[in-house]
Amino acid sequence: MKSARLLVDAFGRIQEVVHEAVDGLSPDELHARLEDRSNSIAWLVWHLTRIQDDHVADAAGSEQLWTADGWADRFDLALPVYDTGYGHVRKEVDAVRVPTGELLTGYHDAVHDHTVGYLRTLHEADFERVVDESWDPPVTLAVRLVSVVSDDLQHAGQAAFLRGLVARRTR
């Protein structure tokens, strides 16, 4: 269970950064971008949460919370229901509009809780299970989860950086 505890801590750090990046921002601030082709805080947090939801659900053999718990309906985005944001261009980034930061953090918190619940069921031997044979070498559960942590931390950091820039603009 040492690996699971380490991952629970890592995902908890992501959750902290997500809240720090989002809490208290207006819709305009959530959707602010450095330039036309960059991502907004809303898009970054939505995307990192979608990736976590998608990848953990796949590894756990469960349905994504995005559809299972009605988050897709609450967000009501003009995107395909299973879209995770991978490969998005400007038009698709623009489509990720949210009315409040609470919607973003609510979805993230639900996915975080699901992730932690799944991690707490794992034993050390589970991390060696191959979850994706389309890569060479095949991807184990351990590698997949570390990949999600890495991707999520990068995007959460980008959102935190962008929040700092947005705050400087409004002072």
Short mmCIF file of N, CA and C in Angstrom, two decimals:
data_model
loop_
_atom_site.label_atom_id
_atom_site.label_comp_id
_atom_site.label_asym_id
_atom_site.label_seq_id
_atom_site.Cartn_x
_atom_site.Cartn_y
_atom_site.Cartn_z
N MET A 1 0.81 -1.20 0.00
CA MET A 1 0.00 0.00 0.00
C MET A 1 0.85 1.27 0.00
N LYS A 2 2.17 1.17 0.02
CA LYS A 2 3.02 2.35 0.03
C LYS A 2 2.82 3.19 -1.23
N SER A 3 2.74 2.54 -2.37
CA SER A 3 2.55 3.27 -3.63
C SER A 3 1.22 3.98 -3.64
N ALA A 4 0.19 3.34 -3.17
CA ALA A 4 -1.15 3.95 -3.14
C ALA A 4 -1.15 5.19 -2.26
N ARG A 5 -0.51 5.11 -1.09
CA ARG A 5 -0.47 6.28 -0.19
C ARG A 5 0.29 7.44 -0.84
N LEU A 6 1.36 7.13 -1.53
CA LEU A 6 2.12 8.16 -2.22
C LEU A 6 1.27 8.84 -3.30
N LEU A 7 0.53 8.05 -4.05
CA LEU A 7 -0.34 8.61 -5.09
C LEU A 7 -1.50 9.41 -4.50
N VAL A 8 -2.05 8.96 -3.39
CA VAL A 8 -3.11 9.73 -2.72
C VAL A 8 -2.56 11.10 -2.35
N ASP A 9 -1.34 11.16 -1.83
CA ASP A 9 -0.73 12.44 -1.49
C ASP A 9 -0.55 13.30 -2.74
N ALA A 10 -0.07 12.71 -3.82
CA ALA A 10 0.15 13.46 -5.07
C ALA A 10 -1.16 14.03 -5.61
N PHE A 11 -2.20 13.22 -5.64
CA PHE A 11 -3.48 13.72 -6.13
C PHE A 11 -4.07 14.78 -5.20
N GLY A 12 -3.78 14.67 -3.90
CA GLY A 12 -4.22 15.70 -2.96
C GLY A 12 -3.54 17.04 -3.22
N ARG A 13 -2.29 17.00 -3.63
CA ARG A 13 -1.56 18.24 -3.96
C ARG A 13 -2.15 18.89 -5.21
N ILE A 14 -2.54 18.06 -6.16
CA ILE A 14 -3.20 18.58 -7.37
C ILE A 14 -4.49 19.29 -6.98
N GLN A 15 -5.27 18.66 -6.13
CA GLN A 15 -6.54 19.25 -5.69
C GLN A 15 -6.30 20.60 -5.02
N GLU A 16 -5.28 20.70 -4.20
CA GLU A 16 -4.97 21.97 -3.53
C GLU A 16 -4.66 23.06 -4.55
N VAL A 17 -3.84 22.75 -5.55
CA VAL A 17 -3.47 23.75 -6.55
C VAL A 17 -4.68 24.15 -7.38
N VAL A 18 -5.53 23.18 -7.71
CA VAL A 18 -6.75 23.49 -8.46
C VAL A 18 -7.59 24.50 -7.70
N HIS A 19 -7.81 24.27 -6.42
CA HIS A 19 -8.62 25.20 -5.63
C HIS A 19 -7.95 26.57 -5.53
N GLU A 20 -6.64 26.59 -5.33
CA GLU A 20 -5.93 27.87 -5.25
C GLU A 20 -6.03 28.64 -6.55
N ALA A 21 -6.03 27.93 -7.68
CA ALA A 21 -6.09 28.58 -8.98
C ALA A 21 -7.48 29.10 -9.32
N VAL A 22 -8.52 28.47 -8.80
CA VAL A 22 -9.90 28.76 -9.22
C VAL A 22 -10.69 29.59 -8.22
N ASP A 23 -10.54 29.30 -6.94
CA ASP A 23 -11.41 29.89 -5.92
C ASP A 23 -11.45 31.41 -5.98
N GLY A 24 -12.67 31.96 -6.00
CA GLY A 24 -12.88 33.40 -5.95
C GLY A 24 -12.81 34.12 -7.28
N LEU A 25 -12.56 33.41 -8.37
CA LEU A 25 -12.47 34.07 -9.67
C LEU A 25 -13.84 34.26 -10.31
N SER A 26 -13.99 35.33 -11.03
CA SER A 26 -15.23 35.59 -11.79
C SER A 26 -15.20 34.76 -13.07
N PRO A 27 -16.34 34.62 -13.74
CA PRO A 27 -16.34 33.92 -15.03
C PRO A 27 -15.36 34.54 -16.04
N ASP A 28 -15.29 35.86 -16.08
CA ASP A 28 -14.34 36.50 -17.00
C ASP A 28 -12.91 36.13 -16.66
N GLU A 29 -12.58 36.09 -15.39
CA GLU A 29 -11.23 35.72 -14.98
C GLU A 29 -10.94 34.26 -15.29
N LEU A 30 -11.92 33.39 -15.09
CA LEU A 30 -11.75 31.96 -15.39
C LEU A 30 -11.48 31.72 -16.88
N HIS A 31 -12.01 32.59 -17.73
CA HIS A 31 -11.89 32.41 -19.17
C HIS A 31 -10.84 33.31 -19.81
N ALA A 32 -10.11 34.08 -19.00
CA ALA A 32 -9.06 34.95 -19.52
C ALA A 32 -7.95 34.10 -20.13
N ARG A 33 -7.37 34.63 -21.23
CA ARG A 33 -6.28 33.93 -21.90
C ARG A 33 -5.17 34.92 -22.19
N LEU A 34 -3.94 34.44 -22.25
CA LEU A 34 -2.81 35.30 -22.56
C LEU A 34 -2.86 35.78 -24.00
N GLU A 35 -3.33 34.91 -24.88
CA GLU A 35 -3.46 35.22 -26.29
C GLU A 35 -4.52 34.29 -26.88
N ASP A 36 -4.88 34.52 -28.13
CA ASP A 36 -5.94 33.73 -28.77
C ASP A 36 -5.73 32.23 -28.71
N ARG A 37 -4.50 31.79 -28.84
CA ARG A 37 -4.25 30.36 -28.93
C ARG A 37 -3.84 29.72 -27.61
N SER A 38 -3.91 30.43 -26.53
CA SER A 38 -3.55 29.84 -25.24
C SER A 38 -4.80 29.33 -24.54
N ASN A 39 -4.59 28.64 -23.45
CA ASN A 39 -5.69 28.05 -22.69
C ASN A 39 -6.10 28.95 -21.54
N SER A 40 -7.34 28.84 -21.14
CA SER A 40 -7.85 29.58 -19.98
C SER A 40 -7.72 28.73 -18.72
N ILE A 41 -7.88 29.35 -17.58
CA ILE A 41 -7.90 28.62 -16.31
C ILE A 41 -9.03 27.60 -16.34
N ALA A 42 -10.20 28.01 -16.82
CA ALA A 42 -11.34 27.09 -16.88
C ALA A 42 -11.00 25.87 -17.74
N TRP A 43 -10.42 26.11 -18.91
CA TRP A 43 -10.09 24.98 -19.78
C TRP A 43 -9.05 24.08 -19.12
N LEU A 44 -8.01 24.66 -18.55
CA LEU A 44 -6.94 23.87 -17.93
C LEU A 44 -7.48 22.96 -16.83
N VAL A 45 -8.31 23.51 -15.95
CA VAL A 45 -8.85 22.72 -14.84
C VAL A 45 -9.84 21.69 -15.34
N TRP A 46 -10.69 22.07 -16.30
CA TRP A 46 -11.63 21.11 -16.88
C TRP A 46 -10.85 19.96 -17.53
N HIS A 47 -9.85 20.28 -18.33
CA HIS A 47 -9.07 19.28 -19.04
C HIS A 47 -8.33 18.33 -18.09
N LEU A 48 -7.64 18.88 -17.11
CA LEU A 48 -6.89 18.01 -16.21
C LEU A 48 -7.83 17.09 -15.44
N THR A 49 -9.01 17.59 -15.12
CA THR A 49 -9.99 16.77 -14.41
C THR A 49 -10.59 15.72 -15.34
N ARG A 50 -10.86 16.09 -16.58
CA ARG A 50 -11.37 15.12 -17.56
C ARG A 50 -10.37 14.00 -17.79
N ILE A 51 -9.08 14.34 -17.90
CA ILE A 51 -8.05 13.31 -18.10
C ILE A 51 -8.00 12.37 -16.90
N GLN A 52 -8.02 12.93 -15.71
CA GLN A 52 -8.01 12.10 -14.50
C GLN A 52 -9.23 11.21 -14.46
N ASP A 53 -10.40 11.76 -14.71
CA ASP A 53 -11.65 11.00 -14.71
C ASP A 53 -11.58 9.87 -15.74
N ASP A 54 -11.18 10.20 -16.95
CA ASP A 54 -11.10 9.23 -18.04
C ASP A 54 -10.12 8.10 -17.73
N HIS A 55 -8.91 8.45 -17.34
CA HIS A 55 -7.87 7.45 -17.15
C HIS A 55 -8.10 6.59 -15.91
N VAL A 56 -8.55 7.19 -14.83
CA VAL A 56 -8.80 6.41 -13.61
C VAL A 56 -10.02 5.51 -13.81
N ALA A 57 -11.06 6.02 -14.45
CA ALA A 57 -12.23 5.17 -14.71
C ALA A 57 -11.84 3.98 -15.58
N ASP A 58 -11.03 4.22 -16.59
CA ASP A 58 -10.59 3.12 -17.45
C ASP A 58 -9.81 2.09 -16.65
N ALA A 59 -8.88 2.54 -15.83
CA ALA A 59 -8.07 1.62 -15.02
C ALA A 59 -8.92 0.86 -14.01
N ALA A 60 -9.92 1.53 -13.45
CA ALA A 60 -10.78 0.92 -12.44
C ALA A 60 -11.90 0.08 -13.04
N GLY A 61 -12.10 0.19 -14.35
CA GLY A 61 -13.20 -0.53 -14.99
C GLY A 61 -14.54 0.05 -14.62
N SER A 62 -14.59 1.36 -14.44
CA SER A 62 -15.85 2.02 -14.06
C SER A 62 -16.21 3.08 -15.09
N GLU A 63 -17.42 3.58 -14.99
CA GLU A 63 -17.85 4.67 -15.88
C GLU A 63 -17.26 5.99 -15.37
N GLN A 64 -16.96 6.88 -16.28
CA GLN A 64 -16.48 8.19 -15.89
C GLN A 64 -17.56 8.95 -15.12
N LEU A 65 -17.15 9.69 -14.12
CA LEU A 65 -18.11 10.51 -13.37
C LEU A 65 -18.73 11.58 -14.26
N TRP A 66 -18.02 12.00 -15.29
CA TRP A 66 -18.51 12.99 -16.23
C TRP A 66 -19.90 12.63 -16.73
N THR A 67 -20.10 11.35 -17.05
CA THR A 67 -21.41 10.88 -17.52
C THR A 67 -22.21 10.22 -16.41
N ALA A 68 -21.55 9.42 -15.58
CA ALA A 68 -22.26 8.66 -14.55
C ALA A 68 -22.94 9.54 -13.52
N ASP A 69 -22.32 10.66 -13.19
CA ASP A 69 -22.86 11.55 -12.15
C ASP A 69 -23.45 12.84 -12.70
N GLY A 70 -23.62 12.92 -14.02
CA GLY A 70 -24.30 14.05 -14.62
C GLY A 70 -23.48 15.32 -14.79
N TRP A 71 -22.17 15.24 -14.65
CA TRP A 71 -21.35 16.45 -14.81
C TRP A 71 -21.41 16.98 -16.23
N ALA A 72 -21.47 16.09 -17.22
CA ALA A 72 -21.56 16.54 -18.62
C ALA A 72 -22.81 17.40 -18.81
N ASP A 73 -23.91 17.00 -18.19
CA ASP A 73 -25.15 17.77 -18.30
C ASP A 73 -25.02 19.11 -17.58
N ARG A 74 -24.38 19.13 -16.41
CA ARG A 74 -24.23 20.38 -15.66
C ARG A 74 -23.33 21.38 -16.39
N PHE A 75 -22.29 20.87 -17.03
CA PHE A 75 -21.39 21.77 -17.78
C PHE A 75 -22.03 22.20 -19.09
N ASP A 76 -22.77 21.30 -19.72
CA ASP A 76 -23.50 21.59 -20.96
C ASP A 76 -22.60 22.27 -22.02
N LEU A 77 -21.47 21.63 -22.28
CA LEU A 77 -20.51 22.17 -23.25
C LEU A 77 -20.89 21.76 -24.67
N ALA A 78 -20.53 22.59 -25.60
CA ALA A 78 -20.77 22.29 -27.02
C ALA A 78 -19.62 21.43 -27.55
N LEU A 79 -19.42 20.29 -26.90
CA LEU A 79 -18.37 19.34 -27.26
C LEU A 79 -18.94 17.93 -27.16
N PRO A 80 -18.34 16.97 -27.86
CA PRO A 80 -18.78 15.59 -27.70
C PRO A 80 -18.67 15.16 -26.23
N VAL A 81 -19.59 14.34 -25.78
CA VAL A 81 -19.68 14.00 -24.36
C VAL A 81 -18.41 13.35 -23.81
N TYR A 82 -17.68 12.59 -24.61
CA TYR A 82 -16.47 11.93 -24.09
C TYR A 82 -15.19 12.71 -24.40
N ASP A 83 -15.32 13.95 -24.82
CA ASP A 83 -14.16 14.79 -25.11
C ASP A 83 -13.41 15.07 -23.81
N THR A 84 -12.10 14.94 -23.86
CA THR A 84 -11.26 15.23 -22.68
C THR A 84 -10.41 16.48 -22.87
N GLY A 85 -10.45 17.06 -24.06
CA GLY A 85 -9.65 18.24 -24.33
C GLY A 85 -8.34 17.94 -25.03
N TYR A 86 -8.03 16.67 -25.20
CA TYR A 86 -6.78 16.31 -25.86
C TYR A 86 -6.79 16.81 -27.30
N GLY A 87 -5.78 17.58 -27.66
CA GLY A 87 -5.66 18.08 -29.02
C GLY A 87 -6.55 19.26 -29.36
N HIS A 88 -7.14 19.89 -28.37
CA HIS A 88 -8.04 21.01 -28.64
C HIS A 88 -7.33 22.17 -29.33
N VAL A 89 -8.07 22.79 -30.22
CA VAL A 89 -7.63 24.03 -30.87
C VAL A 89 -8.46 25.17 -30.30
N ARG A 90 -8.18 26.39 -30.74
CA ARG A 90 -8.80 27.59 -30.17
C ARG A 90 -10.32 27.49 -30.06
N LYS A 91 -11.00 27.05 -31.11
CA LYS A 91 -12.47 26.98 -31.10
C LYS A 91 -12.97 26.05 -29.99
N GLU A 92 -12.29 24.94 -29.79
CA GLU A 92 -12.71 23.98 -28.76
C GLU A 92 -12.38 24.50 -27.36
N VAL A 93 -11.25 25.19 -27.22
CA VAL A 93 -10.93 25.80 -25.92
C VAL A 93 -12.00 26.84 -25.59
N ASP A 94 -12.42 27.61 -26.59
CA ASP A 94 -13.48 28.61 -26.40
C ASP A 94 -14.79 27.97 -25.93
N ALA A 95 -15.02 26.72 -26.33
CA ALA A 95 -16.28 26.04 -25.99
C ALA A 95 -16.36 25.66 -24.51
N VAL A 96 -15.24 25.67 -23.82
CA VAL A 96 -15.23 25.32 -22.40
C VAL A 96 -15.48 26.59 -21.59
N ARG A 97 -16.76 26.90 -21.45
CA ARG A 97 -17.23 28.07 -20.70
C ARG A 97 -18.01 27.58 -19.49
N VAL A 98 -17.68 28.11 -18.34
CA VAL A 98 -18.38 27.71 -17.11
C VAL A 98 -18.92 28.95 -16.42
N PRO A 99 -20.08 28.83 -15.77
CA PRO A 99 -20.65 29.99 -15.10
C PRO A 99 -19.97 30.33 -13.77
N THR A 100 -19.35 29.33 -13.12
CA THR A 100 -18.72 29.56 -11.82
C THR A 100 -17.52 28.65 -11.63
N GLY A 101 -16.63 29.08 -10.77
CA GLY A 101 -15.52 28.23 -10.39
C GLY A 101 -15.96 27.04 -9.56
N GLU A 102 -17.08 27.20 -8.86
CA GLU A 102 -17.58 26.10 -8.04
C GLU A 102 -17.96 24.88 -8.88
N LEU A 103 -18.40 25.11 -10.11
CA LEU A 103 -18.70 23.99 -10.99
C LEU A 103 -17.41 23.22 -11.31
N LEU A 104 -16.35 23.94 -11.61
CA LEU A 104 -15.06 23.30 -11.89
C LEU A 104 -14.53 22.54 -10.68
N THR A 105 -14.51 23.20 -9.53
CA THR A 105 -13.95 22.54 -8.35
C THR A 105 -14.87 21.43 -7.84
N GLY A 106 -16.16 21.57 -8.05
CA GLY A 106 -17.08 20.49 -7.68
C GLY A 106 -16.80 19.22 -8.46
N TYR A 107 -16.64 19.37 -9.77
CA TYR A 107 -16.31 18.22 -10.60
C TYR A 107 -14.94 17.67 -10.22
N HIS A 108 -13.98 18.56 -10.03
CA HIS A 108 -12.64 18.09 -9.66
C HIS A 108 -12.68 17.33 -8.32
N ASP A 109 -13.38 17.87 -7.35
CA ASP A 109 -13.46 17.20 -6.04
C ASP A 109 -14.11 15.83 -6.14
N ALA A 110 -15.14 15.71 -6.97
CA ALA A 110 -15.80 14.41 -7.15
C ALA A 110 -14.83 13.41 -7.78
N VAL A 111 -14.10 13.85 -8.80
CA VAL A 111 -13.12 12.97 -9.45
C VAL A 111 -11.99 12.63 -8.48
N HIS A 112 -11.56 13.60 -7.72
CA HIS A 112 -10.51 13.36 -6.72
C HIS A 112 -10.97 12.29 -5.73
N ASP A 113 -12.18 12.43 -5.21
CA ASP A 113 -12.70 11.44 -4.24
C ASP A 113 -12.77 10.05 -4.86
N HIS A 114 -13.21 9.97 -6.13
CA HIS A 114 -13.27 8.68 -6.82
C HIS A 114 -11.87 8.10 -6.99
N THR A 115 -10.92 8.94 -7.36
CA THR A 115 -9.53 8.50 -7.54
C THR A 115 -8.96 7.96 -6.24
N VAL A 116 -9.13 8.70 -5.16
CA VAL A 116 -8.61 8.28 -3.86
C VAL A 116 -9.29 6.98 -3.41
N GLY A 117 -10.59 6.89 -3.62
CA GLY A 117 -11.29 5.66 -3.26
C GLY A 117 -10.75 4.47 -4.02
N TYR A 118 -10.49 4.64 -5.30
CA TYR A 118 -9.92 3.56 -6.11
C TYR A 118 -8.51 3.22 -5.63
N LEU A 119 -7.68 4.23 -5.40
CA LEU A 119 -6.31 3.97 -4.96
C LEU A 119 -6.28 3.18 -3.65
N ARG A 120 -7.22 3.44 -2.78
CA ARG A 120 -7.24 2.75 -1.48
C ARG A 120 -7.63 1.28 -1.60
N THR A 121 -8.10 0.85 -2.77
CA THR A 121 -8.41 -0.57 -2.98
C THR A 121 -7.22 -1.35 -3.52
N LEU A 122 -6.16 -0.64 -3.90
CA LEU A 122 -5.04 -1.28 -4.59
C LEU A 122 -4.01 -1.86 -3.63
N HIS A 123 -3.37 -2.91 -4.10
CA HIS A 123 -2.23 -3.53 -3.41
C HIS A 123 -1.01 -3.37 -4.30
N GLU A 124 0.16 -3.50 -3.74
CA GLU A 124 1.40 -3.27 -4.49
C GLU A 124 1.43 -4.04 -5.81
N ALA A 125 1.00 -5.27 -5.82
CA ALA A 125 1.05 -6.09 -7.03
C ALA A 125 0.14 -5.54 -8.14
N ASP A 126 -0.90 -4.82 -7.76
CA ASP A 126 -1.83 -4.26 -8.75
C ASP A 126 -1.16 -3.26 -9.68
N PHE A 127 -0.13 -2.60 -9.21
CA PHE A 127 0.51 -1.55 -10.00
C PHE A 127 1.27 -2.11 -11.21
N GLU A 128 1.55 -3.40 -11.22
CA GLU A 128 2.24 -4.02 -12.35
C GLU A 128 1.29 -4.48 -13.45
N ARG A 129 -0.01 -4.41 -13.20
CA ARG A 129 -1.00 -4.84 -14.20
C ARG A 129 -0.91 -3.95 -15.43
N VAL A 130 -0.91 -4.59 -16.60
CA VAL A 130 -0.88 -3.84 -17.86
C VAL A 130 -2.28 -3.31 -18.13
N VAL A 131 -2.38 -1.99 -18.37
CA VAL A 131 -3.67 -1.36 -18.62
C VAL A 131 -3.82 -0.87 -20.06
N ASP A 132 -2.71 -0.88 -20.81
CA ASP A 132 -2.77 -0.41 -22.20
C ASP A 132 -1.66 -1.09 -23.00
N GLU A 133 -2.08 -1.98 -23.88
CA GLU A 133 -1.11 -2.73 -24.69
C GLU A 133 -0.81 -2.06 -26.02
N SER A 134 -1.37 -0.89 -26.28
CA SER A 134 -1.15 -0.22 -27.56
C SER A 134 0.21 0.48 -27.61
N TRP A 135 0.93 0.51 -26.51
CA TRP A 135 2.25 1.15 -26.45
C TRP A 135 3.33 0.07 -26.37
N ASP A 136 4.54 0.44 -26.74
CA ASP A 136 5.67 -0.47 -26.63
C ASP A 136 6.75 0.22 -25.81
N PRO A 137 6.97 -0.17 -24.58
CA PRO A 137 6.38 -1.32 -23.91
C PRO A 137 4.95 -1.02 -23.44
N PRO A 138 4.17 -2.05 -23.16
CA PRO A 138 2.82 -1.85 -22.65
C PRO A 138 2.82 -1.04 -21.36
N VAL A 139 1.75 -0.28 -21.16
CA VAL A 139 1.65 0.62 -20.01
C VAL A 139 1.06 -0.11 -18.81
N THR A 140 1.76 -0.04 -17.69
CA THR A 140 1.25 -0.62 -16.45
C THR A 140 0.37 0.40 -15.73
N LEU A 141 -0.36 -0.08 -14.74
CA LEU A 141 -1.19 0.81 -13.93
C LEU A 141 -0.31 1.87 -13.26
N ALA A 142 0.84 1.47 -12.75
CA ALA A 142 1.74 2.43 -12.09
C ALA A 142 2.13 3.55 -13.05
N VAL A 143 2.53 3.19 -14.25
CA VAL A 143 2.96 4.19 -15.23
C VAL A 143 1.79 5.08 -15.62
N ARG A 144 0.60 4.51 -15.81
CA ARG A 144 -0.57 5.30 -16.18
C ARG A 144 -0.89 6.33 -15.09
N LEU A 145 -0.88 5.91 -13.84
CA LEU A 145 -1.22 6.82 -12.74
C LEU A 145 -0.18 7.91 -12.57
N VAL A 146 1.09 7.59 -12.72
CA VAL A 146 2.13 8.60 -12.64
C VAL A 146 1.99 9.57 -13.81
N SER A 147 1.62 9.07 -14.97
CA SER A 147 1.39 9.93 -16.12
C SER A 147 0.26 10.93 -15.85
N VAL A 148 -0.80 10.46 -15.23
CA VAL A 148 -1.92 11.35 -14.88
C VAL A 148 -1.46 12.40 -13.88
N VAL A 149 -0.72 11.99 -12.87
CA VAL A 149 -0.20 12.95 -11.89
C VAL A 149 0.65 14.00 -12.58
N SER A 150 1.54 13.57 -13.45
CA SER A 150 2.42 14.50 -14.16
C SER A 150 1.62 15.49 -15.00
N ASP A 151 0.70 14.98 -15.80
CA ASP A 151 -0.12 15.84 -16.67
C ASP A 151 -0.94 16.82 -15.83
N ASP A 152 -1.58 16.30 -14.79
CA ASP A 152 -2.42 17.14 -13.94
C ASP A 152 -1.62 18.24 -13.24
N LEU A 153 -0.45 17.89 -12.72
CA LEU A 153 0.37 18.89 -12.03
C LEU A 153 0.83 19.99 -13.00
N GLN A 154 1.19 19.59 -14.21
CA GLN A 154 1.60 20.60 -15.19
C GLN A 154 0.46 21.57 -15.48
N HIS A 155 -0.72 21.04 -15.73
CA HIS A 155 -1.86 21.91 -16.06
C HIS A 155 -2.32 22.72 -14.85
N ALA A 156 -2.28 22.13 -13.67
CA ALA A 156 -2.64 22.89 -12.46
C ALA A 156 -1.66 24.03 -12.25
N GLY A 157 -0.38 23.78 -12.48
CA GLY A 157 0.64 24.83 -12.37
C GLY A 157 0.42 25.93 -13.39
N GLN A 158 0.03 25.55 -14.61
CA GLN A 158 -0.27 26.55 -15.63
C GLN A 158 -1.46 27.41 -15.21
N ALA A 159 -2.48 26.77 -14.63
CA ALA A 159 -3.65 27.51 -14.17
C ALA A 159 -3.27 28.47 -13.04
N ALA A 160 -2.40 28.03 -12.14
CA ALA A 160 -1.97 28.88 -11.03
C ALA A 160 -1.15 30.07 -11.56
N PHE A 161 -0.30 29.81 -12.53
CA PHE A 161 0.48 30.89 -13.15
C PHE A 161 -0.44 31.90 -13.82
N LEU A 162 -1.40 31.40 -14.57
CA LEU A 162 -2.34 32.27 -15.25
C LEU A 162 -3.17 33.07 -14.25
N ARG A 163 -3.54 32.46 -13.13
CA ARG A 163 -4.28 33.19 -12.10
C ARG A 163 -3.45 34.39 -11.62
N GLY A 164 -2.16 34.18 -11.42
CA GLY A 164 -1.30 35.28 -11.00
C GLY A 164 -1.28 36.41 -12.01
N LEU A 165 -1.25 36.09 -13.28
CA LEU A 165 -1.27 37.12 -14.32
C LEU A 165 -2.62 37.84 -14.36
N VAL A 166 -3.69 37.07 -14.22
CA VAL A 166 -5.03 37.67 -14.22
C VAL A 166 -5.17 38.62 -13.03
N ALA A 167 -4.66 38.22 -11.88
CA ALA A 167 -4.74 39.06 -10.68
C ALA A 167 -3.96 40.36 -10.89
N ARG A 168 -2.84 40.31 -11.56
CA ARG A 168 -2.04 41.52 -11.82
C ARG A 168 -2.79 42.48 -12.76
N ARG A 169 -3.54 41.92 -13.71
CA ARG A 169 -4.29 42.75 -14.65
C ARG A 169 -5.41 43.51 -13.97
N THR A 170 -6.00 42.93 -12.92
CA THR A 170 -7.17 43.53 -12.29
C THR A 170 -6.81 44.42 -11.11
N ARG A 171 -5.55 44.55 -10.78
CA ARG A 171 -5.15 45.41 -9.65
C ARG A 171 -5.11 46.85 -10.04
#
